[in-house]
Amino acid sequence: MKFTNKNTFLLLAFLAAFLTYAQPKKQKVDGVIGVVGDYVILDSDIDLEFINLKAQGIDTKNITRCEMFGKQLEDKLYAHHAIQDSIVVTDMEVNAFLNEQINVAVEQMGSMEKVVKYYKKKSEEDLRSHFFDVVKLNKLTTQMQKQIIDKVEITPEEVRNFFREIPQDEIPIFGAEVEIAQIIVKPVINEEEKQKVITKLKELRQEVLNGSSFFSKAVLFSEDPGSSSNGGYYKMNRKTPFVKEFKDVAFSLGEGEISEPFETEFGYHIILVEKIRGQEVELRHILMAPKVTPQAMKDAKDKIDAIRAKIVSGEISFADAAKSDSDEKETKNNGGVLLNPRTMEPRFELTKMDPSLYGQVSALQVNDVSRPILEDDRGKKFYKIITVNKKTEEHKAEFSQDYIKIKELALRDKQIKEIGKWSEEKIKETYIKINDEYKSCEFTNNWLKN
């Protein structure tokens, strides 16, 4: 179960891409190379940043130390002023994220020893200590950036003016797009399997009430990959994008209370509320999903085969079949049409689609119906069929047809300008010191206060 907002991450990555610097002319010197407010930047911080990028598969041969140093200066500026603005990142929140990332690294590299060696640390404790500070700084940076850009809005007139000011030879080209619809058939879970899970969760709840550790129970039994390794921990408020049933139960409990088992689309849960801080709740939960029998999977396959046969023969339209037979509540009343999560429009640019979805639709012509596809979403298996309702070829941006995309570009441009204005103001009022070895860098921001 994942509750993440990809849009904020993509936007911040875009903003970071606008930083430009030049290569220093002198040799690097170990030790302190910069100070921003209360934060110190070490030469070794840049070395570790290169290692981090390589671990993510990013080619670093064209990235200079000046570029990396400039990014470090920006991050420290954001983090320093996040603290000045009373933005809080708790140790529990940092540790939850850190544990998840270290677990992924261990899984990829094979052992903790290999991870420690890769990042050139002395021990696991040394590794965790370093990355605790890195994660906390990144979270402060992200929240400060978000606070700056969240207040930026754009009017239709501003969008129109932005588009008019683009030179004719620089008007963007938008790639081929498709409108996709799907029908999903999920296997029916029998009552016996449901009752097994409910009974087990009730047993775990009683054991915790009798003194056992909820943290340990979550690590051992929870099937939520996003939180089980950290004892089922989440922090949320009423705007956090958790499913409604989960939030309803979470906000109905007092501190120290444990819920009875309840159901969401992910399975069955129990929740322990640890702390209530104003509008925020810190909680732990255990998720368990009933098992699907082979017969249930066969029945689901037979059902979707029959639905497809009716559509192909012309007995029923795809849209009507979605309304009557699809098990996906988010799309069935819209004829199975998928919305692009980035734009909330029913159009997907082929070159920017999720690779797995692209592979399923790229060979389909308009009104073709795919063969049944077996999907596995975090261990939950189901069948689906898809069709392409419309296809638009690659074209030069047109204001009326591509308004949403143009609005995104205009808003992004305005956000970048707001970030630049904020940085310019904060640099003037913040203590900043740069080592002589890096003063030859050509910074976009006025770090040297010339």
Short mmCIF file of C-alpha atoms in Angstrom, two decimals:
data_model
loop_
_atom_site.label_atom_id
_atom_site.label_comp_id
_atom_site.label_asym_id
_atom_site.label_seq_id
_atom_site.Cartn_x
_atom_site.Cartn_y
_atom_site.Cartn_z
CA MET A 1 0.00 0.00 0.00
CA LYS A 2 1.62 3.25 -1.18
CA PHE A 3 0.46 6.72 -0.32
CA THR A 4 2.82 8.97 -2.22
CA ASN A 5 2.40 12.08 -4.29
CA LYS A 6 4.49 11.77 -7.45
CA ASN A 7 3.53 15.18 -8.80
CA THR A 8 5.43 17.09 -6.09
CA PHE A 9 8.55 14.95 -6.65
CA LEU A 10 8.47 15.49 -10.44
CA LEU A 11 8.02 19.25 -10.03
CA LEU A 12 10.93 19.57 -7.62
CA ALA A 13 13.12 17.48 -9.91
CA PHE A 14 12.20 19.83 -12.76
CA LEU A 15 13.09 22.90 -10.71
CA ALA A 16 16.44 21.38 -9.73
CA ALA A 17 17.23 20.85 -13.42
CA PHE A 18 17.42 24.64 -13.91
CA LEU A 19 20.57 24.98 -11.81
CA THR A 20 23.65 25.71 -13.94
CA TYR A 21 27.23 26.12 -12.80
CA ALA A 22 30.79 25.83 -14.18
CA GLN A 23 33.80 23.67 -13.36
CA PRO A 24 36.19 25.01 -10.69
CA LYS A 25 39.66 25.86 -11.90
CA LYS A 26 41.54 24.75 -8.79
CA GLN A 27 42.11 21.39 -7.17
CA LYS A 28 39.60 20.19 -4.61
CA VAL A 29 40.48 20.59 -0.94
CA ASP A 30 39.24 18.28 1.81
CA GLY A 31 37.26 19.72 4.68
CA VAL A 32 34.72 22.53 4.89
CA ILE A 33 33.97 24.08 1.50
CA GLY A 34 30.90 26.11 2.39
CA VAL A 35 28.58 27.33 5.13
CA VAL A 36 24.93 28.31 4.72
CA GLY A 37 23.27 29.56 7.89
CA ASP A 38 23.62 26.76 10.44
CA TYR A 39 24.70 24.19 7.85
CA VAL A 40 28.24 23.17 6.89
CA ILE A 41 29.11 21.62 3.50
CA LEU A 42 32.08 19.24 3.36
CA ASP A 43 34.03 18.20 0.31
CA SER A 44 33.14 14.62 1.21
CA ASP A 45 29.44 15.54 0.93
CA ILE A 46 29.97 16.08 -2.78
CA ASP A 47 31.82 12.76 -3.09
CA LEU A 48 28.88 10.97 -1.45
CA GLU A 49 26.40 12.79 -3.69
CA PHE A 50 28.21 11.39 -6.74
CA ILE A 51 28.01 7.92 -5.21
CA ASN A 52 24.28 8.40 -4.58
CA LEU A 53 23.62 9.37 -8.20
CA LYS A 54 25.60 6.40 -9.51
CA ALA A 55 23.61 4.10 -7.20
CA GLN A 56 20.45 5.42 -8.89
CA GLY A 57 21.89 4.59 -12.32
CA ILE A 58 22.50 8.25 -13.25
CA ASP A 59 25.45 8.99 -15.54
CA THR A 60 27.64 11.52 -13.70
CA LYS A 61 30.41 12.03 -16.24
CA ASN A 62 28.98 15.39 -17.37
CA ILE A 63 28.18 16.63 -13.85
CA THR A 64 30.84 18.90 -12.38
CA ARG A 65 31.74 19.40 -8.74
CA CYS A 66 30.58 23.00 -9.10
CA GLU A 67 27.14 21.80 -10.17
CA MET A 68 27.00 19.45 -7.21
CA PHE A 69 28.23 22.16 -4.85
CA GLY A 70 25.59 24.57 -6.16
CA LYS A 71 22.90 21.98 -5.45
CA GLN A 72 24.28 21.53 -1.92
CA LEU A 73 24.16 25.29 -1.34
CA GLU A 74 20.53 25.45 -2.48
CA ASP A 75 19.50 22.50 -0.32
CA LYS A 76 21.11 24.02 2.74
CA LEU A 77 19.43 27.38 2.07
CA TYR A 78 16.01 25.71 1.89
CA ALA A 79 16.66 23.61 5.01
CA HIS A 80 17.99 26.55 7.01
CA HIS A 81 14.91 28.65 6.30
CA ALA A 82 12.58 25.69 6.80
CA ILE A 83 13.78 25.60 10.39
CA GLN A 84 13.46 29.40 10.65
CA ASP A 85 9.84 29.03 9.47
CA SER A 86 9.18 26.33 12.12
CA ILE A 87 8.77 23.48 9.62
CA VAL A 88 9.09 20.28 11.65
CA VAL A 89 10.43 16.92 10.47
CA THR A 90 10.30 14.32 13.26
CA ASP A 91 12.99 11.73 13.92
CA MET A 92 10.32 9.02 13.60
CA GLU A 93 9.40 10.26 10.13
CA VAL A 94 13.06 10.33 9.07
CA ASN A 95 13.75 6.84 10.44
CA ALA A 96 10.66 5.42 8.71
CA PHE A 97 11.87 6.67 5.32
CA LEU A 98 15.51 5.79 6.03
CA ASN A 99 14.68 2.20 6.98
CA GLU A 100 12.69 1.73 3.81
CA GLN A 101 15.52 3.07 1.63
CA ILE A 102 18.21 1.01 3.38
CA ASN A 103 16.08 -2.12 3.01
CA VAL A 104 15.83 -1.48 -0.73
CA ALA A 105 19.61 -0.96 -0.96
CA VAL A 106 20.28 -4.19 0.95
CA GLU A 107 17.89 -6.08 -1.33
CA GLN A 108 19.63 -4.71 -4.43
CA MET A 109 23.21 -5.23 -3.23
CA GLY A 110 22.72 -8.48 -1.31
CA SER A 111 23.82 -7.55 2.21
CA MET A 112 24.23 -4.68 4.66
CA GLU A 113 28.01 -5.16 4.54
CA LYS A 114 28.02 -4.45 0.80
CA VAL A 115 25.89 -1.34 1.28
CA VAL A 116 28.24 0.00 3.98
CA LYS A 117 31.26 -0.66 1.77
CA TYR A 118 29.64 0.92 -1.31
CA TYR A 119 29.00 4.17 0.54
CA LYS A 120 32.50 4.07 2.06
CA LYS A 121 31.30 4.02 5.67
CA LYS A 122 32.94 2.31 8.65
CA SER A 123 29.84 0.52 9.94
CA GLU A 124 26.06 0.27 9.68
CA GLU A 125 25.81 2.78 12.54
CA ASP A 126 28.06 5.21 10.65
CA LEU A 127 25.94 4.72 7.49
CA ARG A 128 22.66 5.32 9.32
CA SER A 129 24.02 8.38 11.13
CA HIS A 130 25.14 10.00 7.88
CA PHE A 131 21.97 9.27 5.95
CA PHE A 132 19.74 10.29 8.85
CA ASP A 133 21.11 13.81 8.41
CA VAL A 134 20.79 13.56 4.61
CA VAL A 135 17.17 12.39 4.76
CA LYS A 136 16.22 15.04 7.31
CA LEU A 137 17.81 17.77 5.22
CA ASN A 138 16.06 16.48 2.06
CA LYS A 139 12.68 16.47 3.81
CA LEU A 140 13.19 19.99 5.14
CA THR A 141 14.26 21.10 1.65
CA THR A 142 11.23 19.49 0.01
CA GLN A 143 8.78 21.01 2.48
CA MET A 144 10.34 24.47 2.14
CA GLN A 145 10.18 24.27 -1.66
CA LYS A 146 6.59 23.08 -1.47
CA GLN A 147 5.68 25.97 0.85
CA ILE A 148 7.11 28.43 -1.68
CA ILE A 149 5.39 27.03 -4.78
CA ASP A 150 2.07 25.99 -3.22
CA LYS A 151 0.96 29.62 -3.03
CA VAL A 152 1.65 30.18 -6.74
CA GLU A 153 -1.50 30.27 -8.87
CA ILE A 154 -2.05 31.17 -12.50
CA THR A 155 -4.98 32.73 -14.32
CA PRO A 156 -6.29 31.82 -17.81
CA GLU A 157 -5.10 35.21 -19.02
CA GLU A 158 -1.58 34.51 -17.77
CA VAL A 159 -1.63 31.16 -19.58
CA ARG A 160 -2.77 32.88 -22.79
CA ASN A 161 -0.03 35.52 -22.51
CA PHE A 162 2.60 32.86 -21.78
CA PHE A 163 1.65 30.98 -24.96
CA ARG A 164 1.55 34.14 -27.08
CA GLU A 165 5.08 35.05 -25.99
CA ILE A 166 6.57 31.75 -27.17
CA PRO A 167 8.42 32.34 -30.47
CA GLN A 168 6.87 30.43 -33.37
CA ASP A 169 9.97 28.30 -33.87
CA GLU A 170 9.97 27.34 -30.14
CA ILE A 171 6.33 26.26 -29.76
CA PRO A 172 6.51 22.81 -28.13
CA ILE A 173 5.71 19.62 -30.02
CA PHE A 174 3.40 17.27 -28.12
CA GLY A 175 3.72 13.56 -28.80
CA ALA A 176 1.10 11.10 -29.98
CA GLU A 177 -1.66 10.59 -27.42
CA VAL A 178 -4.24 7.91 -26.74
CA GLU A 179 -7.46 7.63 -24.76
CA ILE A 180 -7.59 4.25 -23.04
CA ALA A 181 -10.39 2.31 -21.38
CA GLN A 182 -10.19 -0.88 -19.37
CA ILE A 183 -12.37 -3.51 -17.76
CA ILE A 184 -11.10 -5.27 -14.65
CA VAL A 185 -12.34 -8.55 -13.23
CA LYS A 186 -11.10 -9.45 -9.76
CA PRO A 187 -11.24 -12.96 -8.30
CA VAL A 188 -13.97 -13.37 -5.70
CA ILE A 189 -12.52 -14.13 -2.27
CA ASN A 190 -14.61 -16.64 -0.36
CA GLU A 191 -15.89 -15.95 3.15
CA GLU A 192 -13.72 -18.65 4.71
CA GLU A 193 -10.50 -16.89 3.61
CA LYS A 194 -11.84 -13.54 4.82
CA GLN A 195 -12.68 -14.98 8.22
CA LYS A 196 -9.20 -16.47 8.61
CA VAL A 197 -7.66 -13.01 8.26
CA ILE A 198 -10.17 -11.33 10.57
CA THR A 199 -9.59 -14.00 13.22
CA LYS A 200 -5.80 -13.60 12.97
CA LEU A 201 -6.01 -9.80 13.28
CA LYS A 202 -8.26 -10.13 16.33
CA GLU A 203 -5.69 -12.46 17.90
CA LEU A 204 -2.89 -9.96 17.22
CA ARG A 205 -4.99 -7.13 18.64
CA GLN A 206 -5.63 -9.06 21.85
CA GLU A 207 -1.95 -9.96 22.21
CA VAL A 208 -1.03 -6.25 21.97
CA LEU A 209 -3.69 -5.39 24.54
CA ASN A 210 -2.10 -8.03 26.77
CA GLY A 211 1.30 -6.34 26.50
CA SER A 212 2.90 -7.48 23.23
CA SER A 213 4.64 -4.98 20.93
CA PHE A 214 2.51 -3.68 18.06
CA PHE A 215 5.77 -2.74 16.30
CA SER A 216 6.99 -6.34 16.38
CA LYS A 217 3.63 -7.73 15.26
CA ALA A 218 3.59 -5.37 12.29
CA VAL A 219 7.13 -6.35 11.27
CA LEU A 220 6.23 -10.04 11.48
CA PHE A 221 2.72 -10.09 10.03
CA SER A 222 1.87 -6.93 8.09
CA GLU A 223 1.69 -7.30 4.31
CA ASP A 224 2.08 -3.58 3.63
CA PRO A 225 5.49 -3.24 1.91
CA GLY A 226 5.54 0.50 2.54
CA SER A 227 5.46 0.29 6.33
CA SER A 228 5.92 -3.25 7.67
CA SER A 229 9.70 -2.91 8.10
CA ASN A 230 9.14 0.10 10.36
CA GLY A 231 6.43 -1.44 12.48
CA GLY A 232 3.52 -0.22 10.34
CA TYR A 233 4.20 3.49 11.02
CA TYR A 234 2.46 6.31 9.15
CA LYS A 235 1.87 9.99 9.88
CA MET A 236 -1.23 11.52 8.32
CA ASN A 237 -3.74 14.35 8.35
CA ARG A 238 -7.17 14.60 6.77
CA LYS A 239 -5.67 15.71 3.46
CA THR A 240 -3.19 12.84 3.24
CA PRO A 241 -4.17 10.62 0.27
CA PHE A 242 -5.09 7.47 2.19
CA VAL A 243 -8.25 5.58 1.25
CA LYS A 244 -11.39 6.90 2.93
CA GLU A 245 -12.09 3.79 5.04
CA PHE A 246 -8.58 3.94 6.51
CA LYS A 247 -8.84 7.65 7.39
CA ASP A 248 -12.31 7.24 8.87
CA VAL A 249 -11.05 4.65 11.35
CA ALA A 250 -7.78 6.45 12.08
CA PHE A 251 -9.51 9.70 13.03
CA SER A 252 -12.16 7.93 15.11
CA LEU A 253 -9.59 6.57 17.59
CA GLY A 254 -8.01 8.21 20.63
CA GLU A 255 -4.35 7.95 21.63
CA GLY A 256 -3.46 4.38 22.59
CA GLU A 257 -6.62 2.86 21.11
CA ILE A 258 -6.53 -0.13 18.75
CA SER A 259 -9.25 -0.59 16.17
CA GLU A 260 -11.17 -3.75 15.45
CA PRO A 261 -10.34 -5.33 12.06
CA PHE A 262 -11.79 -3.34 9.15
CA GLU A 263 -11.71 -3.69 5.38
CA THR A 264 -10.31 -1.51 2.57
CA GLU A 265 -9.52 -2.30 -1.05
CA PHE A 266 -6.07 -3.49 0.11
CA GLY A 267 -7.34 -6.10 2.59
CA TYR A 268 -8.07 -6.01 6.32
CA HIS A 269 -6.35 -3.76 8.87
CA ILE A 270 -6.02 -2.98 12.54
CA ILE A 271 -4.74 0.47 13.60
CA LEU A 272 -3.01 1.65 16.77
CA VAL A 273 -3.01 5.43 17.24
CA GLU A 274 0.21 6.46 18.99
CA LYS A 275 0.00 10.27 19.00
CA ILE A 276 -2.43 13.00 18.02
CA ARG A 277 -0.73 16.32 17.28
CA GLY A 278 -3.39 18.86 16.38
CA GLN A 279 -4.65 17.82 12.95
CA GLU A 280 -2.00 15.10 12.53
CA VAL A 281 -2.15 11.49 13.68
CA GLU A 282 0.84 9.19 14.14
CA LEU A 283 -0.22 5.57 13.91
CA ARG A 284 0.83 2.01 13.24
CA HIS A 285 -1.19 -0.53 11.33
CA ILE A 286 -1.13 -4.16 10.28
CA LEU A 287 -2.46 -5.15 6.87
CA MET A 288 -3.40 -8.70 5.93
CA ALA A 289 -5.09 -9.76 2.71
CA PRO A 290 -7.25 -12.89 2.30
CA LYS A 291 -5.73 -15.51 0.02
CA VAL A 292 -7.15 -16.07 -3.47
CA THR A 293 -7.86 -19.69 -4.39
CA PRO A 294 -6.90 -21.16 -7.81
CA GLN A 295 -10.60 -21.75 -8.53
CA ALA A 296 -11.34 -18.06 -7.92
CA MET A 297 -8.64 -17.10 -10.45
CA LYS A 298 -10.08 -19.54 -13.01
CA ASP A 299 -13.56 -18.12 -12.53
CA ALA A 300 -12.24 -14.57 -13.05
CA LYS A 301 -10.48 -15.62 -16.27
CA ASP A 302 -13.62 -17.32 -17.58
CA LYS A 303 -15.69 -14.21 -16.81
CA ILE A 304 -13.37 -11.77 -18.61
CA ASP A 305 -13.11 -14.12 -21.60
CA ALA A 306 -16.92 -14.06 -21.86
CA ILE A 307 -17.04 -10.25 -21.58
CA ARG A 308 -14.44 -9.86 -24.33
CA ALA A 309 -16.29 -12.27 -26.62
CA LYS A 310 -19.48 -10.18 -26.30
CA ILE A 311 -17.62 -6.95 -27.11
CA VAL A 312 -15.77 -8.39 -30.12
CA SER A 313 -18.99 -9.89 -31.53
CA GLY A 314 -20.75 -6.52 -31.23
CA GLU A 315 -23.29 -7.79 -28.72
CA ILE A 316 -22.29 -4.99 -26.29
CA SER A 317 -20.06 -1.92 -26.45
CA PHE A 318 -16.86 -1.72 -24.41
CA ALA A 319 -18.24 1.24 -22.45
CA ASP A 320 -21.49 -0.55 -21.56
CA ALA A 321 -19.60 -3.71 -20.60
CA ALA A 322 -17.39 -1.62 -18.28
CA LYS A 323 -20.46 -0.09 -16.62
CA SER A 324 -22.12 -3.46 -16.06
CA ASP A 325 -19.21 -5.81 -15.38
CA SER A 326 -15.97 -4.01 -14.41
CA ASP A 327 -14.77 -4.39 -10.82
CA GLU A 328 -12.88 -1.07 -10.91
CA LYS A 329 -15.19 1.42 -9.21
CA GLU A 330 -13.08 4.45 -10.23
CA THR A 331 -13.63 3.89 -13.97
CA LYS A 332 -16.68 1.68 -14.50
CA ASN A 333 -19.23 4.52 -14.51
CA ASN A 334 -17.10 6.37 -17.07
CA GLY A 335 -17.10 3.49 -19.51
CA GLY A 336 -13.75 2.26 -18.21
CA VAL A 337 -11.88 5.39 -19.37
CA LEU A 338 -8.58 5.94 -17.54
CA LEU A 339 -7.50 9.38 -16.35
CA ASN A 340 -3.89 10.43 -16.64
CA PRO A 341 -2.82 10.86 -12.96
CA ARG A 342 -0.53 13.74 -13.94
CA THR A 343 -3.11 15.84 -15.80
CA MET A 344 -6.43 14.25 -14.71
CA GLU A 345 -7.38 14.19 -18.39
CA PRO A 346 -8.31 11.05 -20.40
CA ARG A 347 -5.24 11.43 -22.60
CA PHE A 348 -1.86 9.74 -22.30
CA GLU A 349 1.21 10.80 -24.28
CA LEU A 350 2.69 7.56 -25.57
CA THR A 351 6.30 8.51 -24.89
CA LYS A 352 5.52 9.45 -21.27
CA MET A 353 3.31 6.52 -20.32
CA ASP A 354 4.11 3.96 -17.68
CA PRO A 355 6.27 1.41 -19.57
CA SER A 356 4.05 -1.55 -18.69
CA LEU A 357 0.89 0.26 -19.88
CA TYR A 358 2.69 1.40 -23.03
CA GLY A 359 3.58 -2.20 -23.82
CA GLN A 360 -0.07 -3.18 -23.52
CA VAL A 361 -1.52 -0.44 -25.77
CA SER A 362 1.21 0.45 -28.29
CA ALA A 363 0.20 -2.29 -30.75
CA LEU A 364 -3.56 -1.65 -30.45
CA GLN A 365 -5.47 0.27 -33.09
CA VAL A 366 -8.56 2.34 -32.26
CA ASN A 367 -11.39 0.05 -31.01
CA ASP A 368 -9.14 -3.02 -30.79
CA VAL A 369 -9.73 -5.08 -27.64
CA SER A 370 -6.71 -6.71 -26.02
CA ARG A 371 -6.54 -10.31 -24.93
CA PRO A 372 -7.04 -10.78 -21.16
CA ILE A 373 -4.01 -9.52 -19.24
CA LEU A 374 -3.07 -10.97 -15.85
CA GLU A 375 -1.97 -8.15 -13.52
CA ASP A 376 -0.27 -8.37 -10.13
CA ASP A 377 -0.67 -5.19 -8.07
CA ARG A 378 1.36 -5.61 -4.88
CA GLY A 379 0.42 -9.28 -4.66
CA LYS A 380 -3.25 -8.81 -5.62
CA LYS A 381 -3.94 -10.55 -8.93
CA PHE A 382 -6.73 -9.77 -11.37
CA TYR A 383 -7.52 -9.82 -15.10
CA LYS A 384 -8.15 -6.89 -17.40
CA ILE A 385 -8.87 -6.09 -21.03
CA ILE A 386 -8.08 -2.71 -22.59
CA THR A 387 -9.07 -0.77 -25.69
CA VAL A 388 -7.98 2.44 -27.40
CA ASN A 389 -10.91 4.84 -27.81
CA LYS A 390 -9.02 7.64 -29.58
CA LYS A 391 -5.55 8.32 -30.93
CA THR A 392 -4.04 11.75 -31.68
CA GLU A 393 -0.83 11.98 -33.72
CA GLU A 394 2.21 14.09 -32.79
CA HIS A 395 1.50 17.79 -33.33
CA LYS A 396 2.61 21.35 -32.59
CA ALA A 397 0.91 22.74 -29.49
CA GLU A 398 -2.48 24.35 -30.09
CA PHE A 399 -3.92 26.60 -27.38
CA SER A 400 -7.49 25.23 -27.28
CA GLN A 401 -6.62 21.58 -27.82
CA ASP A 402 -3.62 21.50 -25.46
CA TYR A 403 -4.70 24.06 -22.86
CA ILE A 404 -4.01 21.79 -19.86
CA LYS A 405 -0.43 21.07 -20.98
CA ILE A 406 0.21 24.74 -21.79
CA LYS A 407 -1.18 25.72 -18.40
CA GLU A 408 1.28 23.29 -16.74
CA LEU A 409 4.18 24.89 -18.62
CA ALA A 410 3.03 28.38 -17.69
CA LEU A 411 2.54 27.47 -14.03
CA ARG A 412 5.94 25.79 -13.92
CA ASP A 413 7.54 28.90 -15.41
CA LYS A 414 5.86 31.08 -12.79
CA GLN A 415 6.92 28.72 -9.99
CA ILE A 416 10.53 28.80 -11.18
CA LYS A 417 10.46 32.59 -11.13
CA GLU A 418 8.99 32.53 -7.59
CA ILE A 419 11.75 30.15 -6.47
CA GLY A 420 14.33 32.48 -8.01
CA LYS A 421 12.84 35.51 -6.28
CA TRP A 422 12.74 33.71 -2.92
CA SER A 423 16.35 32.53 -3.29
CA GLU A 424 17.57 35.99 -4.18
CA GLU A 425 15.93 37.50 -1.10
CA LYS A 426 17.05 34.77 1.31
CA ILE A 427 20.66 34.74 0.10
CA LYS A 428 20.93 38.44 1.00
CA GLU A 429 19.82 37.85 4.59
CA THR A 430 21.63 34.54 5.25
CA TYR A 431 25.20 34.00 6.43
CA ILE A 432 27.03 32.28 3.54
CA LYS A 433 30.73 31.45 3.27
CA ILE A 434 32.38 29.71 0.31
CA ASN A 435 35.88 28.23 0.32
CA ASP A 436 38.37 29.97 -1.98
CA GLU A 437 38.76 26.78 -4.03
CA TYR A 438 35.12 27.10 -5.19
CA LYS A 439 34.90 30.86 -5.68
CA SER A 440 35.82 30.44 -9.36
CA CYS A 441 32.54 28.59 -9.98
CA GLU A 442 30.06 30.55 -12.06
CA PHE A 443 26.83 30.39 -10.07
CA THR A 444 23.39 31.34 -11.31
CA ASN A 445 22.49 32.42 -7.77
CA ASN A 446 24.53 35.18 -6.15
CA TRP A 447 26.18 32.95 -3.50
CA LEU A 448 29.27 35.15 -3.46
CA LYS A 449 27.10 38.26 -2.86
CA ASN A 450 29.02 40.29 -5.41
#
